[in-house]
Coordinates of N, CA and C in Angstrom, one line a residue:
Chain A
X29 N 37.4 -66.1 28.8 CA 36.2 -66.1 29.7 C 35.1 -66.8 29.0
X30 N 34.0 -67.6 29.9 CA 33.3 -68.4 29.4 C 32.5 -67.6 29.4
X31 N 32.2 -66.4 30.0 CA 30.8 -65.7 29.6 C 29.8 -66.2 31.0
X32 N 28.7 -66.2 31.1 CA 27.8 -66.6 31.2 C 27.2 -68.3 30.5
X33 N 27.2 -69.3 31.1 CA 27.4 -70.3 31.2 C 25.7 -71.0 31.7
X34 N 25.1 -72.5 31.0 CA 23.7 -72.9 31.8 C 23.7 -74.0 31.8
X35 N 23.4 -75.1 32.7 CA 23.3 -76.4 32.6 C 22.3 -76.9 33.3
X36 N 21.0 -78.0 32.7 CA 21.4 -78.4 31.0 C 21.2 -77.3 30.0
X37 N 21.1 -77.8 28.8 CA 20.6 -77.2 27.7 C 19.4 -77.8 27.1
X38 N 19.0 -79.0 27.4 CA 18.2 -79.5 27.3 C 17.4 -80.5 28.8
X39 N 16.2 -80.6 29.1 CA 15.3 -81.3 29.8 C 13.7 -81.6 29.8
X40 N 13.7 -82.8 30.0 CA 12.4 -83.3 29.8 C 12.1 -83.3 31.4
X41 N 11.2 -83.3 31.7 CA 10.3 -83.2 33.4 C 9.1 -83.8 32.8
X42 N 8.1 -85.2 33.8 CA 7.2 -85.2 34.3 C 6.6 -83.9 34.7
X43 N 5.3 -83.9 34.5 CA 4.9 -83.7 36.4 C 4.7 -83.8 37.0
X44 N 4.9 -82.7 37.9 CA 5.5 -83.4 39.5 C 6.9 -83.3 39.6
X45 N 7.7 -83.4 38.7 CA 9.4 -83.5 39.3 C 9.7 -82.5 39.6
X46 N 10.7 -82.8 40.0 CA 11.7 -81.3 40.4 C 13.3 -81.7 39.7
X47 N 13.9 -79.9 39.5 CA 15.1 -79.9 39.0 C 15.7 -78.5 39.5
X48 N 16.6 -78.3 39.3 CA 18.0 -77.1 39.3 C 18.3 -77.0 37.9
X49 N 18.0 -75.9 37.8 CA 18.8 -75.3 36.7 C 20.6 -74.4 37.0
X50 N 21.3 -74.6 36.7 CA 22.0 -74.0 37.1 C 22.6 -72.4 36.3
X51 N 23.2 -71.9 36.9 CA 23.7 -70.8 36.0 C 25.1 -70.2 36.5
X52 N 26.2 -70.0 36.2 CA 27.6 -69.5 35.9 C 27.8 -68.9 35.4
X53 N 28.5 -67.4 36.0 CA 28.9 -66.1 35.3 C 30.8 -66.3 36.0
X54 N 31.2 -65.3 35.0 CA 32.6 -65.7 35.0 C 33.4 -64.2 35.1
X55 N 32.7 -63.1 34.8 CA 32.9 -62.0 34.9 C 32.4 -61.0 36.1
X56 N 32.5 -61.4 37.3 CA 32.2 -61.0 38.8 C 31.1 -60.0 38.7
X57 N 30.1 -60.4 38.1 CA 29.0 -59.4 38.0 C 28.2 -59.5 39.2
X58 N 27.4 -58.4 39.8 CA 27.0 -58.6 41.0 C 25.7 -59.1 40.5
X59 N 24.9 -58.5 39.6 CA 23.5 -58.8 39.4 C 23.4 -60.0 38.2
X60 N 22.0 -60.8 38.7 CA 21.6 -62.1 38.0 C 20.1 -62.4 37.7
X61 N 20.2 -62.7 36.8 CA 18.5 -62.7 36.6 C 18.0 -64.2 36.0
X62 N 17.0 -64.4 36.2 CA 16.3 -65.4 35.8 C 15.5 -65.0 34.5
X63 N 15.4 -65.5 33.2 CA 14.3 -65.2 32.8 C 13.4 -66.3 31.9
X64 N 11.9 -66.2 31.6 CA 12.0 -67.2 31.0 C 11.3 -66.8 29.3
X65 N 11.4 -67.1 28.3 CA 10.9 -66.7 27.0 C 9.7 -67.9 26.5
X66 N 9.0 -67.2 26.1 CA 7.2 -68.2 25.7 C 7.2 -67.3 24.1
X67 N 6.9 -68.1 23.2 CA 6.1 -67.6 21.8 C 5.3 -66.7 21.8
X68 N 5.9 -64.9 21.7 CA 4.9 -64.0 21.6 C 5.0 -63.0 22.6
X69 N 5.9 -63.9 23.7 CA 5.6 -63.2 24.9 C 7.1 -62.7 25.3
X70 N 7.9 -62.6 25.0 CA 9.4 -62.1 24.9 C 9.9 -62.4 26.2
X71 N 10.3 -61.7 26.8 CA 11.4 -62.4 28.0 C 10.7 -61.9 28.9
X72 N 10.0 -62.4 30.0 CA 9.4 -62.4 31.3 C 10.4 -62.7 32.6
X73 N 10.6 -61.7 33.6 CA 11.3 -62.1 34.7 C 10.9 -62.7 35.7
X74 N 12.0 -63.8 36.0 CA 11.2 -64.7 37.1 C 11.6 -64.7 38.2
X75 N 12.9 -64.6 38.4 CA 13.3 -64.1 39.8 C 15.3 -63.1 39.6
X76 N 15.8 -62.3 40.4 CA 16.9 -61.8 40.1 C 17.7 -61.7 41.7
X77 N 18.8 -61.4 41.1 CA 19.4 -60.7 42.3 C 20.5 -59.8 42.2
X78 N 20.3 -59.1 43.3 CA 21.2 -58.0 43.3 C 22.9 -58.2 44.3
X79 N 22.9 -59.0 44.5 CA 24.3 -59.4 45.0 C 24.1 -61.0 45.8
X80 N 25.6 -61.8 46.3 CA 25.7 -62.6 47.1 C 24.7 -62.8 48.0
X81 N 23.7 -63.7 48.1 CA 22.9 -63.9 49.4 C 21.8 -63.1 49.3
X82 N 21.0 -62.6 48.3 CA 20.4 -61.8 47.8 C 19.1 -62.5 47.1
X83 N 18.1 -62.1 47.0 CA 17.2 -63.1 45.7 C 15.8 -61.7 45.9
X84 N 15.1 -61.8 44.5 CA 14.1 -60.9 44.5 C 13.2 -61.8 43.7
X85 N 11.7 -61.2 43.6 CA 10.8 -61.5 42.7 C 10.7 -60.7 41.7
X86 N 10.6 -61.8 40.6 CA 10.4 -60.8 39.3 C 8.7 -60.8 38.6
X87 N 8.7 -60.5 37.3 CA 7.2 -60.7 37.1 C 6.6 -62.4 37.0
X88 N 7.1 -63.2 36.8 CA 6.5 -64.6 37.3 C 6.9 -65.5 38.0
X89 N 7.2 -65.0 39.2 CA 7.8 -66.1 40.1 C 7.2 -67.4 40.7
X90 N 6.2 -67.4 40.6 CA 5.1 -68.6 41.1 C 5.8 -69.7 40.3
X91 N 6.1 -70.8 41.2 CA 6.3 -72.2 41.2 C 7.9 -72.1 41.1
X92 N 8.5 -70.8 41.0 CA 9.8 -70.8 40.9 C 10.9 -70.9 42.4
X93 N 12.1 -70.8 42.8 CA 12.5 -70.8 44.0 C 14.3 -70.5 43.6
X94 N 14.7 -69.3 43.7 CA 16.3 -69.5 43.4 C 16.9 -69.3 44.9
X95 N 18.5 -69.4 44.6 CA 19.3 -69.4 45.5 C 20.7 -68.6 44.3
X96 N 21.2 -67.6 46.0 CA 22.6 -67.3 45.1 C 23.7 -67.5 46.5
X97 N 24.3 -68.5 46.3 CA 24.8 -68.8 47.6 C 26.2 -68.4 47.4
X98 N 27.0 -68.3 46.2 CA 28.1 -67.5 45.7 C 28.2 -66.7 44.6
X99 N 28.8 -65.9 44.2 CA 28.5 -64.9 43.5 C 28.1 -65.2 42.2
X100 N 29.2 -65.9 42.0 CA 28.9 -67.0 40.1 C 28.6 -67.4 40.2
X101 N 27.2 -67.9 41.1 CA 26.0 -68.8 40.7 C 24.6 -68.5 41.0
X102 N 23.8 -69.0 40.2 CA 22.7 -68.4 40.2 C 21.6 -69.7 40.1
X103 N 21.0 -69.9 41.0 CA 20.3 -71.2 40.9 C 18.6 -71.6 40.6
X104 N 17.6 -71.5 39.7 CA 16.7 -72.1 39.6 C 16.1 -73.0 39.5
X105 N 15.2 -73.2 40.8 CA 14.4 -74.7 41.4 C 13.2 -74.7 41.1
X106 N 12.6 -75.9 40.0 CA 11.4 -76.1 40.1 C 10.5 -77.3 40.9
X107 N 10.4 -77.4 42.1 CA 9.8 -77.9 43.2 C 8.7 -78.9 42.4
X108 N 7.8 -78.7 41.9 CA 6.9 -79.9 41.0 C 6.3 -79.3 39.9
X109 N 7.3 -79.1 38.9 CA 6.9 -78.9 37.7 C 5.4 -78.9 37.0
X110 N 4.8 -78.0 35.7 CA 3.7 -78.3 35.6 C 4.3 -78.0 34.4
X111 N 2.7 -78.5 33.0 CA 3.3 -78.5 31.6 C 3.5 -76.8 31.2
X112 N 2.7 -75.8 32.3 CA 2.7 -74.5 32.3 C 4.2 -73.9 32.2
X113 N 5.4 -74.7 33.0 CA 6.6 -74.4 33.3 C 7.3 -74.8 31.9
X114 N 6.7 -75.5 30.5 CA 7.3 -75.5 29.6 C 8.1 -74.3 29.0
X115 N 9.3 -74.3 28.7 CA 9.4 -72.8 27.8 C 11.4 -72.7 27.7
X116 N 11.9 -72.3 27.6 CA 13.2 -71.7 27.4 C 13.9 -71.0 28.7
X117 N 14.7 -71.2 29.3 CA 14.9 -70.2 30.5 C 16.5 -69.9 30.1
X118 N 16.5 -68.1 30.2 CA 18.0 -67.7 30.3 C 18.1 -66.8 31.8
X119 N 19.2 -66.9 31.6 CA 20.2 -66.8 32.5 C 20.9 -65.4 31.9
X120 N 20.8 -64.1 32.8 CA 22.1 -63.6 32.5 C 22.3 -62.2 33.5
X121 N 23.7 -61.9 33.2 CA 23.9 -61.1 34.5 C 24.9 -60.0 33.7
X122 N 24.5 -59.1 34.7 CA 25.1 -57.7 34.7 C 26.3 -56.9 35.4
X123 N 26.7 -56.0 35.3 CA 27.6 -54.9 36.6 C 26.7 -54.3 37.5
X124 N 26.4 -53.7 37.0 CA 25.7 -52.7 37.7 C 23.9 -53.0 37.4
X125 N 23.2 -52.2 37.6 CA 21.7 -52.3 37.9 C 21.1 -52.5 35.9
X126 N 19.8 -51.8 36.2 CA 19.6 -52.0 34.7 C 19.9 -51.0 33.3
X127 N 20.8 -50.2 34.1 CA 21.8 -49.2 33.1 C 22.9 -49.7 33.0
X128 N 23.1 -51.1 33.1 CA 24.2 -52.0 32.2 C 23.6 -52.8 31.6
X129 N 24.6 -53.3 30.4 CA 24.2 -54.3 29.4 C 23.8 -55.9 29.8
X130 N 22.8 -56.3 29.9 CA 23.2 -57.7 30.7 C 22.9 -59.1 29.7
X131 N 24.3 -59.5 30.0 CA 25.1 -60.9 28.9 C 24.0 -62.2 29.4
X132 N 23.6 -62.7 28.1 CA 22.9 -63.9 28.4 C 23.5 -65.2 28.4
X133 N 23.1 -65.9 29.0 CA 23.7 -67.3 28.7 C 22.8 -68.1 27.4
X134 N 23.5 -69.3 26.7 CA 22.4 -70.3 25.6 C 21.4 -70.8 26.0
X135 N 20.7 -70.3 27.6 CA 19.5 -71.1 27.2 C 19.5 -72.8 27.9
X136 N 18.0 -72.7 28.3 CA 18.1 -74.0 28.7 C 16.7 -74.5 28.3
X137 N 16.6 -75.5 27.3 CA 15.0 -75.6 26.9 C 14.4 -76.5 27.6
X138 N 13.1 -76.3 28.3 CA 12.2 -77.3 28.9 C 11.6 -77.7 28.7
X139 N 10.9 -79.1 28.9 CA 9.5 -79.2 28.1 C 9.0 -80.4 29.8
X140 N 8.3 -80.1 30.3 CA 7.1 -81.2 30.8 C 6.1 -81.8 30.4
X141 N 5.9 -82.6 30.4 CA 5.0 -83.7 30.0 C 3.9 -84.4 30.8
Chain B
X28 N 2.1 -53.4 36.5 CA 3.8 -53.0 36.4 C 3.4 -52.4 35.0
X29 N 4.9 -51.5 34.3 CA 5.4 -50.9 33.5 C 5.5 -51.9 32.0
X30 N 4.9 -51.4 31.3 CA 4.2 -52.0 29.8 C 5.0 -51.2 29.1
X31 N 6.0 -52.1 28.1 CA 6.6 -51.6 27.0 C 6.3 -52.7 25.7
X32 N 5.6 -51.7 24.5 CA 4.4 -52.0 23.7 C 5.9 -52.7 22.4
X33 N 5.9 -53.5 22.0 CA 6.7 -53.4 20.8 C 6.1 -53.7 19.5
X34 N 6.0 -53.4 18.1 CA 5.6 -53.2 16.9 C 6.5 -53.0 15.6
X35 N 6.3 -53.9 15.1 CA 5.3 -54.9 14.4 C 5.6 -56.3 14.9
X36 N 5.4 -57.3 15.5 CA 5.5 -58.5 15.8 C 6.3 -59.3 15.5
X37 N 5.6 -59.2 13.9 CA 6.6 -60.0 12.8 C 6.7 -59.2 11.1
X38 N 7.8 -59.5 10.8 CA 8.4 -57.9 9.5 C 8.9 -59.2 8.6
X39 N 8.4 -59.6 7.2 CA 9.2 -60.1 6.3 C 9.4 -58.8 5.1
X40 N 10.9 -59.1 5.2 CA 11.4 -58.2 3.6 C 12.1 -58.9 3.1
X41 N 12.5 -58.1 1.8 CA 13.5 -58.9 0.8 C 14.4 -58.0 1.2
X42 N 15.9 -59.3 0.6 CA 17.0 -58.4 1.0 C 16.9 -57.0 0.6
X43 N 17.5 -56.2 1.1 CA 17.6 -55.1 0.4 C 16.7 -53.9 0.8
X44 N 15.5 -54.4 1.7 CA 14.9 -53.3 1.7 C 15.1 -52.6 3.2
X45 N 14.5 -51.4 3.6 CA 14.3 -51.2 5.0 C 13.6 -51.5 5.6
X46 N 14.1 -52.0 6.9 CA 13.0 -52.3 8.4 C 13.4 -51.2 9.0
X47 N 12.2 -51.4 10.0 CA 12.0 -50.8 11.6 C 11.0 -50.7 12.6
X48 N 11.6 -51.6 13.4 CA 10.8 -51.7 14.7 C 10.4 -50.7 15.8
X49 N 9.6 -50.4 16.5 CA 8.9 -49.4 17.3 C 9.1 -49.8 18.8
X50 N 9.0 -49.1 20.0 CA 8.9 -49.7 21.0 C 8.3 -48.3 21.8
X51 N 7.3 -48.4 22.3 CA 6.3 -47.4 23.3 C 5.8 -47.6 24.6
X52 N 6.1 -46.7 25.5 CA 5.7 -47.0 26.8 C 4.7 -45.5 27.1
X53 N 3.9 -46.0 27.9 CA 2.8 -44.9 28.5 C 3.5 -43.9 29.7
X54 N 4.9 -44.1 30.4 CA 5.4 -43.3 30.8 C 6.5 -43.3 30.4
X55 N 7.3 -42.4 31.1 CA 8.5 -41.9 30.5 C 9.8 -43.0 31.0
X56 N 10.5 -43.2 30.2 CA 11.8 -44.2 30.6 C 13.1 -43.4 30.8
X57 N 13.7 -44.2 31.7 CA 14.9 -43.4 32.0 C 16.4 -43.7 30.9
X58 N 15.9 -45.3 30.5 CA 16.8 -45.4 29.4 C 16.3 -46.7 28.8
X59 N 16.7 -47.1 27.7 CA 16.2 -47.6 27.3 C 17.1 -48.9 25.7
X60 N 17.1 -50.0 26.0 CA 18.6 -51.0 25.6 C 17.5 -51.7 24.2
X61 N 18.3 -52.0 23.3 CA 17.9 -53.0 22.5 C 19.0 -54.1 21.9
X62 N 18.6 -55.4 21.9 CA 18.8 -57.0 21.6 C 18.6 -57.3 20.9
X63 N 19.1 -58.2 20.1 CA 19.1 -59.2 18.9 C 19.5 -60.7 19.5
X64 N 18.2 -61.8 19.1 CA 18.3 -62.7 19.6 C 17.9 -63.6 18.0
X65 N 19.4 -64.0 17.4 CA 19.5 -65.1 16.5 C 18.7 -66.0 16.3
X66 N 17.9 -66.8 15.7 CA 16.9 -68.2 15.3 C 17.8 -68.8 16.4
X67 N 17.4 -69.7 17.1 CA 17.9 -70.4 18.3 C 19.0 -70.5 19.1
X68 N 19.3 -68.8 19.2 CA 20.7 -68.2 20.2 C 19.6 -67.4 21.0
X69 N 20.8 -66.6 21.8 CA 20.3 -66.1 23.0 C 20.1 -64.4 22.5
X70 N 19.3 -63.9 23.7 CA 19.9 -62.0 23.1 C 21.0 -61.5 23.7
X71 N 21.7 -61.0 22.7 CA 22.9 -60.1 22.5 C 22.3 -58.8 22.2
X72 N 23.2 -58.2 23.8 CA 22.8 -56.1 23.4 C 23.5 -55.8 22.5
X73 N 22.6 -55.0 22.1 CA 23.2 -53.7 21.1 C 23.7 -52.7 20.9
X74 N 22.8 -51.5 22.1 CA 22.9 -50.3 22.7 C 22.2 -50.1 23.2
X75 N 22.3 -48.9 24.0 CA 21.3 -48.4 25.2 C 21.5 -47.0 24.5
X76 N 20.3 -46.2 24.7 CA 20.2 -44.7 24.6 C 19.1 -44.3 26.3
X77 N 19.8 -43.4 26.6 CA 19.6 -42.5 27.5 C 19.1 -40.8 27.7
X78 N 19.2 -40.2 26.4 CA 19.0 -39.0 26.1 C 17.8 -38.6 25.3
X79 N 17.0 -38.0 25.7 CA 15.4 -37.1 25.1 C 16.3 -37.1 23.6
X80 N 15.4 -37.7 22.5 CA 16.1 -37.4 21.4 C 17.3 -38.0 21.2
X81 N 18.2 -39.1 21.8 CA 19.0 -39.3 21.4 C 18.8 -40.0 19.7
X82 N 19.8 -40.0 19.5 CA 20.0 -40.9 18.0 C 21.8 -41.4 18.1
X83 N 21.7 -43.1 17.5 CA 23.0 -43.5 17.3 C 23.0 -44.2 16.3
X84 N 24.3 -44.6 16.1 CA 24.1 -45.3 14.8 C 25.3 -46.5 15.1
X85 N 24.8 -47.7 13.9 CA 25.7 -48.8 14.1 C 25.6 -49.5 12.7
X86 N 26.5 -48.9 11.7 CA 26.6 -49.5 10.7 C 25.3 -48.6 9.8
X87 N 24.5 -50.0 9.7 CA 22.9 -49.6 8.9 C 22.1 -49.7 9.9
X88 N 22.5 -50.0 11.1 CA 21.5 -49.7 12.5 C 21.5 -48.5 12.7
X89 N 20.3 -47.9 12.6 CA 20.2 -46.6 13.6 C 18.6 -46.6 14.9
X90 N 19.3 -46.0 16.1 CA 18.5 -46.2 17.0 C 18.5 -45.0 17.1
X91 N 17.0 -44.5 18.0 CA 16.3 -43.2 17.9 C 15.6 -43.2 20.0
X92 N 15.8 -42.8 20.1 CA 15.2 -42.1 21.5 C 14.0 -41.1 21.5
X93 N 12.9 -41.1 21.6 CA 12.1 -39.9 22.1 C 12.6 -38.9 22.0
X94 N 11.9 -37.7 22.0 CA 11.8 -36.2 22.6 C 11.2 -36.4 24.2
X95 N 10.3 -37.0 24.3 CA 9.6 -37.7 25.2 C 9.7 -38.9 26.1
X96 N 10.9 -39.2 25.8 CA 11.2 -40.9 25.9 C 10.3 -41.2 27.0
X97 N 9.2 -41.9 25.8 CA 8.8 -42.5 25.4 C 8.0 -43.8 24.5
X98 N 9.0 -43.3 23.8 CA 8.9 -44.4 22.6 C 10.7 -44.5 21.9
X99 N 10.7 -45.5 21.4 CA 12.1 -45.6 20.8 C 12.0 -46.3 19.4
X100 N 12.6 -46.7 18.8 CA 13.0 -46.8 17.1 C 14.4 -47.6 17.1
X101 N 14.4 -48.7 15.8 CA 15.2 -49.6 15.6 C 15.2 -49.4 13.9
X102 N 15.6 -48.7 12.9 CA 15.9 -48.7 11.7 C 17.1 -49.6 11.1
X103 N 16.9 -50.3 10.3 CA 17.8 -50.8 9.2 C 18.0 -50.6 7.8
X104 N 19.1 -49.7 7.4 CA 19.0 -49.7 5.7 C 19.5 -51.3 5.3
X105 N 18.8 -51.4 4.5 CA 19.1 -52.4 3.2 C 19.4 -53.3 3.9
X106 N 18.5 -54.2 4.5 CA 18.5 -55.6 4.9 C 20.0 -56.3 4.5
X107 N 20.3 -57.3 5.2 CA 20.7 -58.3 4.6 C 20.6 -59.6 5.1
X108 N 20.8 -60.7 4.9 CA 20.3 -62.2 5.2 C 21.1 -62.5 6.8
X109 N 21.9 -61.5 7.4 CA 22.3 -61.5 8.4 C 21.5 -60.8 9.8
X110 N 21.3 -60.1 9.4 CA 19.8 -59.1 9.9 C 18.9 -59.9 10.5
X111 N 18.6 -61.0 10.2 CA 17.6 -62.3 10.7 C 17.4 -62.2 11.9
X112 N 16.4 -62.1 12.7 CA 16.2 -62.7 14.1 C 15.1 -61.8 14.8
X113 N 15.2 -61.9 15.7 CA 13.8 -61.3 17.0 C 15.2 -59.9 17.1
X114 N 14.1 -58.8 17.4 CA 14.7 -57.3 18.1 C 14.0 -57.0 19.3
X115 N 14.9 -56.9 20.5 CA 14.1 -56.6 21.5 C 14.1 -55.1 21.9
X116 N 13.4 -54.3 22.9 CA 13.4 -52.9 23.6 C 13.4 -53.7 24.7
X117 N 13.8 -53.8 26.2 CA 14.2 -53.4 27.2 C 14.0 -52.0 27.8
X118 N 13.3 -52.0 28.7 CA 13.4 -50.8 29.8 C 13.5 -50.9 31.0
X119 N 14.2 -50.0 31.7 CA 14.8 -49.8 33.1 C 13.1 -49.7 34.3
X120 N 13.2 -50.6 35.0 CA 12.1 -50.6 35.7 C 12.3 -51.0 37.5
X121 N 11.3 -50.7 37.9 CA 11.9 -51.5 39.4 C 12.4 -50.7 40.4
X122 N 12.4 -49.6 40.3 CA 13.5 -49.1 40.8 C 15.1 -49.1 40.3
X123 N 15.3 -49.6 39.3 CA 16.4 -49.6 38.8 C 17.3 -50.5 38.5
X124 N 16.4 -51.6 39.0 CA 17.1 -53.0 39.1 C 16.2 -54.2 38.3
X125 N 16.0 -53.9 37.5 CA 15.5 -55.0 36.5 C 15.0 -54.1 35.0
X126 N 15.3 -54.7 34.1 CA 14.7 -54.3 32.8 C 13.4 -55.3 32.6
X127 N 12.7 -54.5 31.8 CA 11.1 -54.9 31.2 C 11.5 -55.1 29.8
X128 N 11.1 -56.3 29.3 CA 11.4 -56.3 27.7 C 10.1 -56.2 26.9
X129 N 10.0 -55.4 25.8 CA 9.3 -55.6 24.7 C 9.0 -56.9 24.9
X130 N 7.7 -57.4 23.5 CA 7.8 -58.8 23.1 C 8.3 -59.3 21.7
X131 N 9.0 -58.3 21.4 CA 10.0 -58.3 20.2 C 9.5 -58.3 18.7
X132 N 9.9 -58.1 17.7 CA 10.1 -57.9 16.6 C 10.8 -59.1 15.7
X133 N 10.1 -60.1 15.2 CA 10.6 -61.3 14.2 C 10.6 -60.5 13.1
X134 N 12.0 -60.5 12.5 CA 12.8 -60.0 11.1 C 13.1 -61.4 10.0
X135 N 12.4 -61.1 9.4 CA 12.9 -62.3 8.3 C 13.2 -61.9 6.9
X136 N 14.2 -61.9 6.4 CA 14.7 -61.7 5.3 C 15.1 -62.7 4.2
X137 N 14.2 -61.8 3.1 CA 14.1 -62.9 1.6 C 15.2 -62.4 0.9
X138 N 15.3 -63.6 0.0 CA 16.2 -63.4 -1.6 C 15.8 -63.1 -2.5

């Protein structure tokens, strides 16, 4: 099993651009989360979901946009980037709600310019 | 939203000595997970405690739960250069569908 899976691992963005981050879970977990990590500020939720066809807000969702159009994937869209959207974004998912353990993926680091 | 306080920020010791990290919330949690997230890896759980007063142990980890849970506890005997990294708290929030994380605990250990 691959685990929890992110691509890229690395990206540079203008501003202004837009991208997909992707995310892949391999262990049929229903729940997915977005999160993103800043210096100081530990893991902030950006958006999650609770099953197929599903998407919620988390605590910073502004500028963000996901999609979960099949189960093992989990999709985050930045529409037009700003240098604010710099930062680290993981990926990871769960079984059940937040009284399961939930597996992170490596991360995907961003930087805008 | 639901504020979970974590303390001390940042912890340097030499090998060998004890840490422990804190984690406090102003209401009561239903349960409550802690992470270890490597110098430039991801976080990897630990455990979760659930019980007023629980206590567990994992090696020279021992985790501590409230009477109150309210606050939780991350102890380490005798460091070692493996120990290295950020310690998170996590709590159950939302209705029960998303955890709230601490802002973690940087461990750094000397020779």
């Amino acid at each position: 099993n691959a685990g929890v899976t992110q691509t890229p691992k690395f990206r540079v963005l203008k501003t202004g651009q837009s991208m997909t981050l992707l995310c892949a879970q391999d262990m049929n977990h229903e729940y997915m989360y977005w999160y993103r990590q800043d210096p100081g500020m530990g893991l902030r939720l950006i958006h999650y979901s609770v099953g197929e066809g599903t998407t919620a807000k988390g605590e910073v969702p502004d500028g963000y946009n996901v999609s979960r159009l099949k189960k093992q994937n989990f999709l985050l869209g930045l529409e037009s980037a700003a240098p604010s959207q710099t930062s680290v974004y993981f990926c990871a998912s769960s079984y059940f709600t937040g009284t399961s353990e939930q597996y992170f993926g490596p991360g995907t680091r961003l930087t805008v310019t | 939203g639901q504020q979970v306080m974590q303390i001390p920020q940042y912890q340097h010791v030499q090998e060998g000595e004890d840490f422990t990290t804190y984690c406090n919330s102003s209401t009561t949690l239903s349960n409550i997970q802690w992470y270890k997230q490597r110098p430039g890896g991801h976080p990897v759980f630990l455990i979760q405690l659930v019980k007023s007063g629980e206590v567990k142990k994992q090696k020279r980890l021992t985790f501590q739960f409230g009477e109150a849970k309210k606050n939780s506890s991350l102890h380490i005997t005798a460091t070692q250069t493996t120990d290295v990294g950020t310690y998170f708290c996590a709590a159950l929030t939302g209705g029960g569908n998303k955890l709230t994380f601490g802002t973690g605990t940087q461990l750094k250990v000397e020779l």
